[in-house]
PDB file of C-alpha atoms in Angstrom:
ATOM      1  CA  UNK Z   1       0.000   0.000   0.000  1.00  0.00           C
ATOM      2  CA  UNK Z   2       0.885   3.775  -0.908  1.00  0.00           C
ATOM      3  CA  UNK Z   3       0.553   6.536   1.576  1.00  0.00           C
ATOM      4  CA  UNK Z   4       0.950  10.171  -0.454  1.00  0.00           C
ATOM      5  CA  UNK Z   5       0.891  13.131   0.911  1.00  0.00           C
ATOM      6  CA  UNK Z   6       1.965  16.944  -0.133  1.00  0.00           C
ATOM      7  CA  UNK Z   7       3.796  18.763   3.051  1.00  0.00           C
ATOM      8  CA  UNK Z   8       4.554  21.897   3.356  1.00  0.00           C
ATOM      9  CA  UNK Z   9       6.939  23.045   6.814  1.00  0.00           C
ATOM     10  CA  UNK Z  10       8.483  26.795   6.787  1.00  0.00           C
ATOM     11  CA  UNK Z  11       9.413  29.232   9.365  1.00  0.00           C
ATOM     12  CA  UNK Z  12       7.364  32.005   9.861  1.00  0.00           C
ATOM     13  CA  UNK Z  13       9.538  34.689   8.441  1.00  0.00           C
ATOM     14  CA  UNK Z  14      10.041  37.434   6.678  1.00  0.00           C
ATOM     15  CA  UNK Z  15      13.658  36.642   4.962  1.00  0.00           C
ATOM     16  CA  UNK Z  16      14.718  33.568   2.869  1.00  0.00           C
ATOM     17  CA  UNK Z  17      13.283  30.788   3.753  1.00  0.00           C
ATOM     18  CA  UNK Z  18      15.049  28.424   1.538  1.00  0.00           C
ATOM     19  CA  UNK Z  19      17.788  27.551   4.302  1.00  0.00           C
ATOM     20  CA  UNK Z  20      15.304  26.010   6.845  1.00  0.00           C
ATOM     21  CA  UNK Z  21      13.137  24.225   4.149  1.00  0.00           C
ATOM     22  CA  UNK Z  22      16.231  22.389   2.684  1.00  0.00           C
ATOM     23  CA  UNK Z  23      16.497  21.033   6.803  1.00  0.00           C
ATOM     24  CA  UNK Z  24      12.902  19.861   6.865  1.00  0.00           C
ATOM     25  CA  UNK Z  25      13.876  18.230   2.992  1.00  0.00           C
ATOM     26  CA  UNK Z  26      16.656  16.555   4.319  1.00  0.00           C
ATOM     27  CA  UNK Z  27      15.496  15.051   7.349  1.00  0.00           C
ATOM     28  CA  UNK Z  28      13.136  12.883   4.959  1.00  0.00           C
ATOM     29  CA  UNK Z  29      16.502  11.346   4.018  1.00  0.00           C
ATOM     30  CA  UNK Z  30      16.235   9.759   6.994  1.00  0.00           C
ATOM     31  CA  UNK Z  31      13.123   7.883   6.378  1.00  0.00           C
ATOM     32  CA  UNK Z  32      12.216   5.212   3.833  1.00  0.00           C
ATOM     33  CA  UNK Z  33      10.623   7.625   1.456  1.00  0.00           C
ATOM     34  CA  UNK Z  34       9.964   8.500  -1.714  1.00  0.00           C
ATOM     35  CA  UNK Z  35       9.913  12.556  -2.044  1.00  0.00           C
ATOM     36  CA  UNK Z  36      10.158  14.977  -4.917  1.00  0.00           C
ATOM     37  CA  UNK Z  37      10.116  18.626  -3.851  1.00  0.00           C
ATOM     38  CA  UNK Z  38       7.895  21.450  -6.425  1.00  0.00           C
ATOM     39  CA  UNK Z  39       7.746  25.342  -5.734  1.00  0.00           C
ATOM     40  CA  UNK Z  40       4.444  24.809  -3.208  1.00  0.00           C
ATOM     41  CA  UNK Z  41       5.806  21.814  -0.855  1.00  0.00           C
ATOM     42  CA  UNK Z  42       6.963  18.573  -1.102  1.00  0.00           C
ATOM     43  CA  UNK Z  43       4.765  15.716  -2.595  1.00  0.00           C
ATOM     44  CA  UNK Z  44       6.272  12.359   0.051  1.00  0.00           C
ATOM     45  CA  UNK Z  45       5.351   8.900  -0.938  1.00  0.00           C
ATOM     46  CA  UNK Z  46       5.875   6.149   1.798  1.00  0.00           C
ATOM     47  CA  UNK Z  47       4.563   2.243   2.438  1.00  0.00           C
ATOM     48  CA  UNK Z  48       2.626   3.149   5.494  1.00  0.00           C
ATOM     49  CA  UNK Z  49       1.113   5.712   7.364  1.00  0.00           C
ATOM     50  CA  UNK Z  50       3.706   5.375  10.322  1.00  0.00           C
ATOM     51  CA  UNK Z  51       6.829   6.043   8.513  1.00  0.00           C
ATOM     52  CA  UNK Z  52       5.363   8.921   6.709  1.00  0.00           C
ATOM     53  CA  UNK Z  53       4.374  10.494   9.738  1.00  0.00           C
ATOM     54  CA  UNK Z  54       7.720   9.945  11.714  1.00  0.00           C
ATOM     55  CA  UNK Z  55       8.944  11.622   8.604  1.00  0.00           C
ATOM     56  CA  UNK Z  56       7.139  14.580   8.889  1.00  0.00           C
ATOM     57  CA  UNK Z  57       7.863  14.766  12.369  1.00  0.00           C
ATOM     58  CA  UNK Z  58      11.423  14.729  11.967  1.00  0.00           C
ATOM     59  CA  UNK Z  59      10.775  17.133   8.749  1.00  0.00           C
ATOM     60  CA  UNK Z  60       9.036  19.897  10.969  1.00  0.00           C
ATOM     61  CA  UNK Z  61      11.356  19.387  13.912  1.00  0.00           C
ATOM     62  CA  UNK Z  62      14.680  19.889  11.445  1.00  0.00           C
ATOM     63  CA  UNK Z  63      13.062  23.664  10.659  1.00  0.00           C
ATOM     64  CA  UNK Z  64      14.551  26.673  13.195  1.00  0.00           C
ATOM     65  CA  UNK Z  65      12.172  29.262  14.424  1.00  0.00           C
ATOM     66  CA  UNK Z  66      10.270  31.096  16.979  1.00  0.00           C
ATOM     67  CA  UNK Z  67       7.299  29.562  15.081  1.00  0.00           C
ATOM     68  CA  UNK Z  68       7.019  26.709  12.312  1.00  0.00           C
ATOM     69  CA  UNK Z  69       4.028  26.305  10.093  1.00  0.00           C
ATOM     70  CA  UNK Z  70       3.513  22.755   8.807  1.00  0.00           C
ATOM     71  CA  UNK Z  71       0.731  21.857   5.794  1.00  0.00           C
ATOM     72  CA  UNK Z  72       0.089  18.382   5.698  1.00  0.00           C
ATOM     73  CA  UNK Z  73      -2.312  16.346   3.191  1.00  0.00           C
ATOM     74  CA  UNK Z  74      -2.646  12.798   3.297  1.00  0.00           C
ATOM     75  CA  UNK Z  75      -4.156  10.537   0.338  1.00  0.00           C
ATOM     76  CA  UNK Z  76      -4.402   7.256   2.344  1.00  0.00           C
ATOM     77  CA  UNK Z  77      -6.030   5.094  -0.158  1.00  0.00           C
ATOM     78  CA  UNK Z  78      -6.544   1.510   1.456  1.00  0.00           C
ATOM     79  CA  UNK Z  79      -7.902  -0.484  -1.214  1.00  0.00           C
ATOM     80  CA  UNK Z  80      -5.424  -0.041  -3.720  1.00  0.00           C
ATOM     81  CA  UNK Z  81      -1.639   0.702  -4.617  1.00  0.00           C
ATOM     82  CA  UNK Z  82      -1.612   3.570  -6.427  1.00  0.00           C
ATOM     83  CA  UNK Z  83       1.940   6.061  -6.385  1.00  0.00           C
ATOM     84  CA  UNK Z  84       1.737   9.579  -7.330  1.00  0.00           C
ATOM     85  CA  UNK Z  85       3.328   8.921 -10.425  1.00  0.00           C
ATOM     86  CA  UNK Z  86       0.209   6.864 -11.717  1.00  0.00           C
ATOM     87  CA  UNK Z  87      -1.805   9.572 -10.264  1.00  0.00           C
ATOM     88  CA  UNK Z  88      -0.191  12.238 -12.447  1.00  0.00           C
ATOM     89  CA  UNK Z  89       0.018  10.072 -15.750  1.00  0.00           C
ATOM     90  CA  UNK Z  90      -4.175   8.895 -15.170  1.00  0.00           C
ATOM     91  CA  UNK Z  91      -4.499  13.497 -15.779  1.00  0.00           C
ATOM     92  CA  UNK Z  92      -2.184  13.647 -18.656  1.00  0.00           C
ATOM     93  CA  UNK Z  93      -3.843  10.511 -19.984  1.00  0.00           C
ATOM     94  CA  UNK Z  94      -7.863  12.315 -19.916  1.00  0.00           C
ATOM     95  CA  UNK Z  95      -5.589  15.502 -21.294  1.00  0.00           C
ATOM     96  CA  UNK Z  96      -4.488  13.363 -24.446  1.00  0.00           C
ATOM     97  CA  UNK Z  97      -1.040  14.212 -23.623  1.00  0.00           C
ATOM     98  CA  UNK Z  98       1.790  11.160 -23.710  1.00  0.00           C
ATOM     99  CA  UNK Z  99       3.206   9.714 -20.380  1.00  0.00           C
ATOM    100  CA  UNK Z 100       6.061  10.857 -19.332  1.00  0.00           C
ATOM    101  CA  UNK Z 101       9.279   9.238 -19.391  1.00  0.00           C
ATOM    102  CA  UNK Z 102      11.264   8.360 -15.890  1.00  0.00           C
ATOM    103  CA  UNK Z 103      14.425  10.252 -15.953  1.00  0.00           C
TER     104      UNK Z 103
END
């Protein structure tokens, strides 16, 4: 089974906060995930709901501040194993556009 979920974890800041989200990024190197990180958050893919969540605990822990804000949406989906990738390529397919290739 797939757990997916998009996170999101930044210090509530004015400056830069490109320093702290590449520590909440890297703790998921800890963790037997899957992650790919876009301009809004970070889309994590893991086999279970317990090692995605330690992951995001260590992920929101990693970030330095007076105050944190941490997004965090889960796709649990229990009756089949479906990864974000075949989530992604089911749009493009209804768009008529061609799959993508794995780099």
């Amino acid at each position: 089974m797939a757990v997916v979920a998009l996170l999101s974890v930044a210090p509530v800041i004015e400056d830069s906060m490109a320093r702290e989200v590449a520590k909440a990024v890297e703790a998921l190197d800890d963790y037997d995930v899957a992650y790919e990180t876009n301009p809004m958050g970070t889309v994590i893919e893991a086999d279970d709901i317990d090692t995605l969540l330690a992951a995001v605990g260590a992920a929101h822990k990693a970030v330095d501040g007076d105050r944190v804000s941490t997004f965090l949406k889960i796709d649990d989906k229990r009756t089949r194993d479906q990864r974000a990738r075949e989530k992604v390529e089911a749009v493009e397919q209804e768009l008529g556009r061609p799959a993508r290739s794995e780099d």
